[in-house]
Short mmCIF file of N, CA and C in Angstrom, two decimals:
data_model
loop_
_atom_site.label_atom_id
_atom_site.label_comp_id
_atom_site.label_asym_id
_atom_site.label_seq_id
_atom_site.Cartn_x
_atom_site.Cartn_y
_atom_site.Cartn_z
N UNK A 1 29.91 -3.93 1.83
CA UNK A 1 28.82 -4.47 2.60
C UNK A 1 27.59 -3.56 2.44
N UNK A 2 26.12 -4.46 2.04
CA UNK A 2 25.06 -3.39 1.88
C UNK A 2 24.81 -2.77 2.93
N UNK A 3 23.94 -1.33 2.96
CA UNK A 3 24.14 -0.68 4.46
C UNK A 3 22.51 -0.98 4.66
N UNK A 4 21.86 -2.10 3.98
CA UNK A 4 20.25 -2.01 3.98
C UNK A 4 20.14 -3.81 3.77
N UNK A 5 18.72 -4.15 4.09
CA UNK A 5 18.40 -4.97 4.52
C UNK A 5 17.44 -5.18 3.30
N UNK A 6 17.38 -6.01 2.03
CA UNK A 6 16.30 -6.21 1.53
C UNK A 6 15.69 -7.45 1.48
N UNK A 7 14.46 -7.06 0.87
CA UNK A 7 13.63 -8.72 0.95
C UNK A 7 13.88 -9.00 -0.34
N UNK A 8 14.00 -10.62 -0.39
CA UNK A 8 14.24 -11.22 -1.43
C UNK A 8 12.84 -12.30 -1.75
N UNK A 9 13.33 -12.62 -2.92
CA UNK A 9 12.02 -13.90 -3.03
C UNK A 9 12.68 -15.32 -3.20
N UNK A 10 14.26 -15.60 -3.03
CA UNK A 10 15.00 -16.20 -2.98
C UNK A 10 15.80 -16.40 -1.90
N UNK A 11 16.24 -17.66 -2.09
CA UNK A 11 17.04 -17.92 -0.86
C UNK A 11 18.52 -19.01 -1.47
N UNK A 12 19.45 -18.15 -1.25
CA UNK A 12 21.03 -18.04 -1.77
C UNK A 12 21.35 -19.22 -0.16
N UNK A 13 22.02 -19.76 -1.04
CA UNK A 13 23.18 -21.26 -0.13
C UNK A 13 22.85 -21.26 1.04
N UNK A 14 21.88 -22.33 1.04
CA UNK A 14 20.92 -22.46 2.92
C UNK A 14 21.76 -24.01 3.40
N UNK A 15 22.05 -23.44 4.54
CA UNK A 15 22.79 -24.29 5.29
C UNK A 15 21.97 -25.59 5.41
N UNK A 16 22.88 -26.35 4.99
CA UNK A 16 22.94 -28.38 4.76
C UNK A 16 22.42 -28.30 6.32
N UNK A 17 22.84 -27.94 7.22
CA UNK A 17 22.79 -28.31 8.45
C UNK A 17 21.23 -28.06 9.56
N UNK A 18 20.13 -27.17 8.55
CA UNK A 18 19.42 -26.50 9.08
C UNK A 18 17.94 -27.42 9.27
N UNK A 19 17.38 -27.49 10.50
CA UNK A 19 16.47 -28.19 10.71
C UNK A 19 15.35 -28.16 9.53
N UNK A 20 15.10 -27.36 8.92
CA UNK A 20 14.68 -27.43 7.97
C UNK A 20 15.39 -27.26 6.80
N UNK A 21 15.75 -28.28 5.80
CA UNK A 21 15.90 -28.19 4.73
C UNK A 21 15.02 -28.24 3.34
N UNK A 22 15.81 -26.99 2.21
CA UNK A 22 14.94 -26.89 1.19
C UNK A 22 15.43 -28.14 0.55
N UNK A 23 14.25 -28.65 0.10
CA UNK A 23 13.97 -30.04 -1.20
C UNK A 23 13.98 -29.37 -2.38
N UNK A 24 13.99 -30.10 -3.09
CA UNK A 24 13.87 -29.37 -4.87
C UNK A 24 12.91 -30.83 -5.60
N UNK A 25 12.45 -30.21 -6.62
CA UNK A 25 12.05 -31.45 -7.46
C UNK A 25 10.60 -31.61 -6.49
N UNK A 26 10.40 -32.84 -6.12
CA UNK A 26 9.15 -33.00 -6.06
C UNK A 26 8.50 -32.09 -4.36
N UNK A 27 9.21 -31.49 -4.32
CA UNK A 27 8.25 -30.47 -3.33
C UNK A 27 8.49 -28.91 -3.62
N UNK A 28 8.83 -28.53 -4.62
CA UNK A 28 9.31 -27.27 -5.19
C UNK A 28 8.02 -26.38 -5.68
N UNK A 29 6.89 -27.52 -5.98
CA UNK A 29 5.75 -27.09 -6.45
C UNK A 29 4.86 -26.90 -5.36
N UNK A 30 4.78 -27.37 -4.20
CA UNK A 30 4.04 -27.61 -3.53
C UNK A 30 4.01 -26.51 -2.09
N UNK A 31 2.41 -26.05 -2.73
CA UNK A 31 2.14 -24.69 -1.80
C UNK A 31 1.48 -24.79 -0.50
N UNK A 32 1.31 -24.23 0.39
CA UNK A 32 0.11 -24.43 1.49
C UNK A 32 -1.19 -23.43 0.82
N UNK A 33 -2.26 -23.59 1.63
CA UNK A 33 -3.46 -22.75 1.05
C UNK A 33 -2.99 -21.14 1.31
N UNK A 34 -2.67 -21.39 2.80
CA UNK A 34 -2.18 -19.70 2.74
C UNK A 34 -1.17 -19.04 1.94
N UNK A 35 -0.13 -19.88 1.43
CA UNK A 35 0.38 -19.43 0.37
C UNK A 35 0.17 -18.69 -0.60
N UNK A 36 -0.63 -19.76 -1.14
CA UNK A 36 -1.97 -19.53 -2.50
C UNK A 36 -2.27 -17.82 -2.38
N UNK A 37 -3.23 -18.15 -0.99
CA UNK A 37 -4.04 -17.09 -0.55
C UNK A 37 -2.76 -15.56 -1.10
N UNK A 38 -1.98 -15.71 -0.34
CA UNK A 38 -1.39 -14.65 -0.19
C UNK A 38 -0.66 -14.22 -1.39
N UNK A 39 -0.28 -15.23 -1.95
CA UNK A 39 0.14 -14.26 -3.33
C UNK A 39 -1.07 -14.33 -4.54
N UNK A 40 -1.94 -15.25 -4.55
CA UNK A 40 -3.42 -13.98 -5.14
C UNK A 40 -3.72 -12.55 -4.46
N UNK A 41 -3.71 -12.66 -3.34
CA UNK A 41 -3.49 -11.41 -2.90
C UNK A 41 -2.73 -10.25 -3.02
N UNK A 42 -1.57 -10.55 -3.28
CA UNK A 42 -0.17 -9.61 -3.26
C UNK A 42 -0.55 -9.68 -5.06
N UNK A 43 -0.68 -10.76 -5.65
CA UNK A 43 -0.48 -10.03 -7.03
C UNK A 43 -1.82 -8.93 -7.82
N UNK A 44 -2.75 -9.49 -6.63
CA UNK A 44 -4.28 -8.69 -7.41
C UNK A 44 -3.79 -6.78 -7.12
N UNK A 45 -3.38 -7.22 -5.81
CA UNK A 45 -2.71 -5.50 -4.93
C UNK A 45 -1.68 -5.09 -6.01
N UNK A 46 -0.70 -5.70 -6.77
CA UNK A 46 0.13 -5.28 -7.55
C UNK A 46 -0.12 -4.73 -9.22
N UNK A 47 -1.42 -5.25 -9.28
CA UNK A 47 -2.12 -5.00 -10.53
C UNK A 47 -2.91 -3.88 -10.38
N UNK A 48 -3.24 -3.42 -9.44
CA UNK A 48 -3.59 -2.08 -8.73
C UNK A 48 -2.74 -1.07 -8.83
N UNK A 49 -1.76 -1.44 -8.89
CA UNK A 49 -0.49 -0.10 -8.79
C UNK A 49 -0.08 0.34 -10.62
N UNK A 50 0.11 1.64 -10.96
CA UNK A 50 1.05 1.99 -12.20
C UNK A 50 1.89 1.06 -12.89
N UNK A 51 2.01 1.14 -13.91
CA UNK A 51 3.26 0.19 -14.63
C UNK A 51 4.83 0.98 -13.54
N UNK A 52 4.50 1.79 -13.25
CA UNK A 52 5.68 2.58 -12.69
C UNK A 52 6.17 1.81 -11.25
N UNK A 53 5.05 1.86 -10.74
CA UNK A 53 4.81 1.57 -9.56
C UNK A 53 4.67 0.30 -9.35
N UNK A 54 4.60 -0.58 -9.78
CA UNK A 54 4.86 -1.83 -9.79
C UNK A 54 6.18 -2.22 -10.16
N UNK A 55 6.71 -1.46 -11.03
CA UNK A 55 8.29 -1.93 -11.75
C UNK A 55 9.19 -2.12 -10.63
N UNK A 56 8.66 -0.59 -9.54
CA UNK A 56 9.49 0.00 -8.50
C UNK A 56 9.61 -0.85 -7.61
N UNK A 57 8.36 -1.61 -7.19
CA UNK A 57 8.42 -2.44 -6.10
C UNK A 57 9.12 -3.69 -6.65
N UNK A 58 8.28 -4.43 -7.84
CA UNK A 58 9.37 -5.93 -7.99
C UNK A 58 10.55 -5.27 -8.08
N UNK A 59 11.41 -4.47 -8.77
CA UNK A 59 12.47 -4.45 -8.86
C UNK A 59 13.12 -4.32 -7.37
N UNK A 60 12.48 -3.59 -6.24
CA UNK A 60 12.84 -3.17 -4.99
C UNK A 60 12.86 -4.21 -4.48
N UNK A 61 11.80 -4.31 -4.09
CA UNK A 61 11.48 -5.84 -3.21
C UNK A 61 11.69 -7.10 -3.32
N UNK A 62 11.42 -7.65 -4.36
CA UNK A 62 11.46 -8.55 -4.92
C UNK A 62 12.81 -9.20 -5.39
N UNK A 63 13.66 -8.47 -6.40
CA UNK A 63 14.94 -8.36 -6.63
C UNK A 63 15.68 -8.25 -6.25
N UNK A 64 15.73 -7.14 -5.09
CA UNK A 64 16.67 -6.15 -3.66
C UNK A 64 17.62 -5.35 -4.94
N UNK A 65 16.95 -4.72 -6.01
CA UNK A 65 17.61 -3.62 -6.16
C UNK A 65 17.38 -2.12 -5.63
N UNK A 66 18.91 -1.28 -5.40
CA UNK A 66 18.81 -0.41 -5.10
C UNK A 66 17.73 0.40 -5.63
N UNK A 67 17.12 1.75 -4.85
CA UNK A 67 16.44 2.55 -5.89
C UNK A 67 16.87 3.33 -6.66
N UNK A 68 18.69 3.96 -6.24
CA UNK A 68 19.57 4.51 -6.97
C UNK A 68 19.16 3.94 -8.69
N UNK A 69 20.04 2.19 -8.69
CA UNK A 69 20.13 1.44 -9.77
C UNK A 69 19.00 1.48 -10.64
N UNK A 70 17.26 1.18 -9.86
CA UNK A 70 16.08 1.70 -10.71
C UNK A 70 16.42 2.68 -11.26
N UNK A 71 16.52 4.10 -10.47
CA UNK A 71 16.50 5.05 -11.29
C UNK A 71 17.27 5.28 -12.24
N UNK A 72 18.53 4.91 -12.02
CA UNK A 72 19.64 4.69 -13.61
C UNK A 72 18.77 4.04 -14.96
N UNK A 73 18.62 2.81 -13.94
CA UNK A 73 17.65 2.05 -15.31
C UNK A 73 16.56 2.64 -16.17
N UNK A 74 15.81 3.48 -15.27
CA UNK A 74 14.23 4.17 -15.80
C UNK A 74 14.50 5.07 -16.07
N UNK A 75 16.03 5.76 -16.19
CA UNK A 75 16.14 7.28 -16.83
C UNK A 75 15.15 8.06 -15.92
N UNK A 76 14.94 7.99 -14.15
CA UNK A 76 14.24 9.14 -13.56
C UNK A 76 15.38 9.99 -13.08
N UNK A 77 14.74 10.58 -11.77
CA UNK A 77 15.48 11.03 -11.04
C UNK A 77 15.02 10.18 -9.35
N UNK A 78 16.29 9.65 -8.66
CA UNK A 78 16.58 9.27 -7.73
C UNK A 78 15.13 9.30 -6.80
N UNK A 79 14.95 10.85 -6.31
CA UNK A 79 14.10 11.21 -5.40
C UNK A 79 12.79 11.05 -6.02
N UNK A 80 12.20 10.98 -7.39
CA UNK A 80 11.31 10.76 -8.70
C UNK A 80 10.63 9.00 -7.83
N UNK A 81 11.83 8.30 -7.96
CA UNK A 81 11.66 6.72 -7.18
C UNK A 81 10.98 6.73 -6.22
N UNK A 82 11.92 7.10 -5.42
CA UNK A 82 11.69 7.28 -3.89
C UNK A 82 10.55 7.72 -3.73
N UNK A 83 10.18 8.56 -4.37
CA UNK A 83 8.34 9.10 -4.16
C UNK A 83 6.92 8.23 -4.60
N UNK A 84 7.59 7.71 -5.94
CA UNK A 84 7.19 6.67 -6.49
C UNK A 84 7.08 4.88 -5.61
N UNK A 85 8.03 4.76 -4.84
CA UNK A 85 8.32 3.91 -4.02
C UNK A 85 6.88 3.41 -2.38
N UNK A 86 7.25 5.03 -2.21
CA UNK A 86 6.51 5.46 -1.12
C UNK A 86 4.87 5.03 -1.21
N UNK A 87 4.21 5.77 -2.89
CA UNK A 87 3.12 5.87 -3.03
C UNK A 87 2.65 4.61 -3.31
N UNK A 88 3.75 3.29 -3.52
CA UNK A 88 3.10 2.39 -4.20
C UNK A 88 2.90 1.49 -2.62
N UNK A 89 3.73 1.65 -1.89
CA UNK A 89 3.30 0.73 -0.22
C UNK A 89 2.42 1.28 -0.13
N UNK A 90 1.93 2.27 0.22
CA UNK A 90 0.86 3.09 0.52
C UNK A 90 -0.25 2.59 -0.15
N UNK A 91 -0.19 2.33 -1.62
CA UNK A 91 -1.44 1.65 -2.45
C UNK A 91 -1.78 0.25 -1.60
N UNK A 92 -0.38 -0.40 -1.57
CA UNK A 92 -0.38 -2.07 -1.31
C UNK A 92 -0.97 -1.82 0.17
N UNK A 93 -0.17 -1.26 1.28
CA UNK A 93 -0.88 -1.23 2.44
C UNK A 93 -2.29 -1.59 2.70
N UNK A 94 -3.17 0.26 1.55
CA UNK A 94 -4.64 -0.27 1.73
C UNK A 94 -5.80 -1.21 1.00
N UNK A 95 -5.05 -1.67 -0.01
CA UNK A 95 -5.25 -2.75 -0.72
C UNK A 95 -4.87 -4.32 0.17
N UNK A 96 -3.88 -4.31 1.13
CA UNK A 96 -3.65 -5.29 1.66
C UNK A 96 -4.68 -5.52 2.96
N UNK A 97 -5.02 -4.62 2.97
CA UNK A 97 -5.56 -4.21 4.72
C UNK A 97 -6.14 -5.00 5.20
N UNK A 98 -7.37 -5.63 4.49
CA UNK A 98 -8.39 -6.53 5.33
C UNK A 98 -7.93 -7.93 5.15
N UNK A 99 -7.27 -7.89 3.57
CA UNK A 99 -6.22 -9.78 3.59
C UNK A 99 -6.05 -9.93 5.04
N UNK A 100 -5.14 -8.70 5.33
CA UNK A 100 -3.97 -8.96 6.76
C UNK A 100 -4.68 -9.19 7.39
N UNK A 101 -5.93 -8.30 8.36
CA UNK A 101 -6.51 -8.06 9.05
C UNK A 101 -7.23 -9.49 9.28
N UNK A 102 -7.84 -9.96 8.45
CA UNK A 102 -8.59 -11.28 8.22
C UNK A 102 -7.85 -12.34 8.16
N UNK A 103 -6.77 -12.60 7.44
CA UNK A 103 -5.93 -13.71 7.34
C UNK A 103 -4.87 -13.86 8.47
N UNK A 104 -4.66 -13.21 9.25
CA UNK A 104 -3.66 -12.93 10.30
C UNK A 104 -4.59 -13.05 11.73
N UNK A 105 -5.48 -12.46 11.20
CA UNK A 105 -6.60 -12.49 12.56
C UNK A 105 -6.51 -11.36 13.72
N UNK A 106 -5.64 -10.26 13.05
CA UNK A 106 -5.31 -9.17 13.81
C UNK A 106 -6.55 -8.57 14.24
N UNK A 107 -6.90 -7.89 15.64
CA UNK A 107 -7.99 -7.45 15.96
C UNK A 107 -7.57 -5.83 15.57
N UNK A 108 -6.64 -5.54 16.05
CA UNK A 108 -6.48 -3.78 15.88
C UNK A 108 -5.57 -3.70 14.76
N UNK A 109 -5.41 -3.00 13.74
CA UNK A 109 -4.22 -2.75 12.70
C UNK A 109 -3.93 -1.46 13.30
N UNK A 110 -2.69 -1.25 13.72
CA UNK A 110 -1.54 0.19 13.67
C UNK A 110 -1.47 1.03 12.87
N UNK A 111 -3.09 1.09 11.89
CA UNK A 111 -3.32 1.87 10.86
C UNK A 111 -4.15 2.98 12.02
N UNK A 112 -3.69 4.14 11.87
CA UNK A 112 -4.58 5.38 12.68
C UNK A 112 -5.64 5.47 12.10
N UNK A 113 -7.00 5.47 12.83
CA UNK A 113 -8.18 5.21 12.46
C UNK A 113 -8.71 6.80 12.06
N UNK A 114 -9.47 7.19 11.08
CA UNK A 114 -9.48 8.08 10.33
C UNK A 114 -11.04 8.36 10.32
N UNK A 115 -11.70 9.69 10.74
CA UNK A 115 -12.67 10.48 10.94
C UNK A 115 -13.70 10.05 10.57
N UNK A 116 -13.01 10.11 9.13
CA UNK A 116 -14.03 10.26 8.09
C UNK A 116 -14.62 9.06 7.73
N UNK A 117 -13.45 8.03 7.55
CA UNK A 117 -13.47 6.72 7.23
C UNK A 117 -14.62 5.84 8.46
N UNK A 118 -14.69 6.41 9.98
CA UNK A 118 -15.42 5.39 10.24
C UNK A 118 -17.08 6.37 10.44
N UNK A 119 -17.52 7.14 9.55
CA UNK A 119 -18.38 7.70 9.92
C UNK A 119 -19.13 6.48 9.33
N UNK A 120 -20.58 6.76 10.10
CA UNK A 120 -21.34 6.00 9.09
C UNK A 120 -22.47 6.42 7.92
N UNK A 121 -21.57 7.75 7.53
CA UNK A 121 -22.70 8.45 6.20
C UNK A 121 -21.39 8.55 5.78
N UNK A 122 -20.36 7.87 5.32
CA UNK A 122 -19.23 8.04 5.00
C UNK A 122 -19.02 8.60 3.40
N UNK A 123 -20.25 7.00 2.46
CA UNK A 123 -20.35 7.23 1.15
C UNK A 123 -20.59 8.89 0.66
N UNK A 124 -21.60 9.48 1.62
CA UNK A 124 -22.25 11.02 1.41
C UNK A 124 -20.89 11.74 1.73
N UNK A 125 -20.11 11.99 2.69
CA UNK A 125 -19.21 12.51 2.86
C UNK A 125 -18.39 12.69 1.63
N UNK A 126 -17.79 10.95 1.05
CA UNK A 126 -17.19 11.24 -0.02
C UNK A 126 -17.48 12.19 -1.35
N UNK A 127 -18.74 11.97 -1.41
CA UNK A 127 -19.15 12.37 -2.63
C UNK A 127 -18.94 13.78 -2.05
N UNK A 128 -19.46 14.31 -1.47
CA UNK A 128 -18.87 16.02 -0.67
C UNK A 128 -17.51 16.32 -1.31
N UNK A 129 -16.75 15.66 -0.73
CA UNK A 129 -15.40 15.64 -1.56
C UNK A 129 -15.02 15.94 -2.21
N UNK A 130 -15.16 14.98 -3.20
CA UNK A 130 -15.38 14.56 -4.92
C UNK A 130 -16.14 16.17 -4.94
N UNK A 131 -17.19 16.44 -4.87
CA UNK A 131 -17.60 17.49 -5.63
C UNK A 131 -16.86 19.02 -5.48
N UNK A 132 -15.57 18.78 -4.62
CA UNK A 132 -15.40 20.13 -4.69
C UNK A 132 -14.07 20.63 -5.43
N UNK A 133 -14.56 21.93 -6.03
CA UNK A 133 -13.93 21.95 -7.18
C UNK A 133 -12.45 22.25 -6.62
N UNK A 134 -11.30 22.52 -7.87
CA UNK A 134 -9.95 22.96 -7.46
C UNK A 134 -9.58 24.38 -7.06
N UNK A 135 -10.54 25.49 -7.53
CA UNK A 135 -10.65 26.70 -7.30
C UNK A 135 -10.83 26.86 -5.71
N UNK A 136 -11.32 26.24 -5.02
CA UNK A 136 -12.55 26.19 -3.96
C UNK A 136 -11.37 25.65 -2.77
N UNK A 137 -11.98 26.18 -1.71
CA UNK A 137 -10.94 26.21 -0.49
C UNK A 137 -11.83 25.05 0.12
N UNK A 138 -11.41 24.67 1.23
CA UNK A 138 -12.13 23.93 2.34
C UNK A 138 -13.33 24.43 3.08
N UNK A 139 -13.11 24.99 2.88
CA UNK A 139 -14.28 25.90 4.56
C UNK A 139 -15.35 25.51 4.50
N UNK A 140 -16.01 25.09 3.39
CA UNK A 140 -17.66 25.08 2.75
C UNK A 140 -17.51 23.48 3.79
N UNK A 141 -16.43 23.01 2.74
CA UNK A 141 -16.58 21.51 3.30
C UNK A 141 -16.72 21.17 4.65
N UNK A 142 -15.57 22.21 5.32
CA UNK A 142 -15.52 21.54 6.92
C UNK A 142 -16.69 22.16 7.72
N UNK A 143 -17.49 23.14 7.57
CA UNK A 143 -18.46 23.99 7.49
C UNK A 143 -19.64 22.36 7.61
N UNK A 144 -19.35 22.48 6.73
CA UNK A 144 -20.90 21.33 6.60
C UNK A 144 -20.42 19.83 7.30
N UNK A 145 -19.39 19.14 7.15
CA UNK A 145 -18.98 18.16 8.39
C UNK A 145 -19.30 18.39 9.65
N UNK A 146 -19.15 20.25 9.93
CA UNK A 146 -19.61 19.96 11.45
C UNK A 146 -21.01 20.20 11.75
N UNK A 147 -21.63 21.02 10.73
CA UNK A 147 -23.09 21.70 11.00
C UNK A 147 -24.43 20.02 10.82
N UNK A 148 -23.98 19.11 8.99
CA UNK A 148 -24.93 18.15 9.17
C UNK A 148 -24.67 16.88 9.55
N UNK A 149 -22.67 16.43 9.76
CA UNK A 149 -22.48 15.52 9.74
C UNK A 149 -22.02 14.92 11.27
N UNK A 150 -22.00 16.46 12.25
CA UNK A 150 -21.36 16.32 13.71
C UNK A 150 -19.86 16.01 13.68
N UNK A 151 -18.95 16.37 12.59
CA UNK A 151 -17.98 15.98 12.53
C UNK A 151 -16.92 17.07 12.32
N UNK A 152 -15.95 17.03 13.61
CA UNK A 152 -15.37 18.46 13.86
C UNK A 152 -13.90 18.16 13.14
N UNK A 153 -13.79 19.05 11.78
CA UNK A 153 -12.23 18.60 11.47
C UNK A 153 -11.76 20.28 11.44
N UNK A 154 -10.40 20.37 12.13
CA UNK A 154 -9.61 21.48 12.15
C UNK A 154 -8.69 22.30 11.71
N UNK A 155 -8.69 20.84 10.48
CA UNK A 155 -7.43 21.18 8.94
C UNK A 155 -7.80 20.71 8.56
N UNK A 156 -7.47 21.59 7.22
CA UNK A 156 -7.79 20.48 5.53
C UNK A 156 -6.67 19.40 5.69
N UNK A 157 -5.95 19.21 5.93
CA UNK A 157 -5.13 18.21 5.70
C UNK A 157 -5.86 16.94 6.21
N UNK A 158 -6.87 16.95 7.11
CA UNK A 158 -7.33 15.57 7.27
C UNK A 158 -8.19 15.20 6.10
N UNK A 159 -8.61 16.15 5.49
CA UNK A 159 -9.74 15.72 4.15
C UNK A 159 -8.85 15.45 3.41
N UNK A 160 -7.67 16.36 2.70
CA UNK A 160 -6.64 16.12 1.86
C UNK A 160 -6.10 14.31 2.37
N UNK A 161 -5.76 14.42 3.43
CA UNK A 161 -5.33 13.11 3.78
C UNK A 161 -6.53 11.65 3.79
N UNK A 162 -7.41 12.31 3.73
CA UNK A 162 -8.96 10.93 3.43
C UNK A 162 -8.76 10.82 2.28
N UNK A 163 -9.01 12.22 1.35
CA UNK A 163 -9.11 12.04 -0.21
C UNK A 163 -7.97 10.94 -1.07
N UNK A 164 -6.86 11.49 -0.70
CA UNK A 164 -5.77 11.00 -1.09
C UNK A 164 -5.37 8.91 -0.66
N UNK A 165 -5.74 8.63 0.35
CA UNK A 165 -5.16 7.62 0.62
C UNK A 165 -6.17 6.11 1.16
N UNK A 166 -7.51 7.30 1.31
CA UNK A 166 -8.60 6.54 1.70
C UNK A 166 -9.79 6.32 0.81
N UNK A 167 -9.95 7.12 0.16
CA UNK A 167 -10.88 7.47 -0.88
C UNK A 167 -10.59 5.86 -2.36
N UNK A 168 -11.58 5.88 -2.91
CA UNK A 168 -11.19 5.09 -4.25
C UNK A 168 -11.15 6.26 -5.34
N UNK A 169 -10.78 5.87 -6.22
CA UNK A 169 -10.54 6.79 -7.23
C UNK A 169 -11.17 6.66 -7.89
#
């Protein structure tokens, strides 16, 4: 018995008995708009991700293979996946964000709202960023967030964490 729950894109021997039954043949083709919507959506977000990172998810998601079995298949290592796995929701998440947000009609997303992200000299901020080199510590940066931008951050990890997940590349 699997000890996990995956999503499929299929649906294996659906009960004759069920108020809704699947048809085949002439309604097999036939989408709603939000349908449409949503997998232009899901596939534009998937074309966004690595050949890696995409493999990871259809094969995950899509398929419900283990990530063990990926990794056999891709010659990685196990935890190699799993990291790989991680980074690619993370892509889809903020690539999905405003679909959801807009198509769902959600007013608040359970996404933690982020400093930097709702400043409104945000673009200038980034480029701050972006310009600092790998040698170079934080301090300059958070230094100047609070002196021209009024913006008090207390670890690099919140810039590290803008750069990384909020930022475009």
């Amino acid at each position: 018995m699997p000890s996990r729950i995956s999503y499929q894109s299929w649906v294996d021997d659906p009960d004759p008995k069920s108020d809704f039954p699947l048809k085949t043949d002439e309604t097999e083709n036939i989408e709603s708009p939000r349908t449409r919507r949503v997998k232009k959506w899901v596939n534009r977000a998937l074309d966004k991700l690595t050949p890696l990172e995409r493999e990871v998810v259809v094969q995950h998601y899509l398929n419900g293979r283990s990530l063990y079995d990926i990794s056999l298949d891709l010659e990685r290592e196990p935890l190699q996946i799993v990291n790989v796995r991680r980074r690619a929701v993370l892509k889809l998440k903020k690539n999905l964000a405003i679909f959801v947000r807009r198509e769902f009609v959600l007013k608040e997303m359970i996404i933690p709202k982020c400093i930097l992200c709702n400043s409104p000299r945000r673009a200038e901020i980034d480029t701050l960023i972006r310009a600092k080199r790998k040698e170079e510590t934080w301090r300059r940066i958070i230094g100047k967030l609070k002196s021209e931008y009024g913006i008090k951050i207390t670890t690099p990890q919140v810039l590290i964490g803008h750069q990384k997940y909020h930022m475009e590349d």
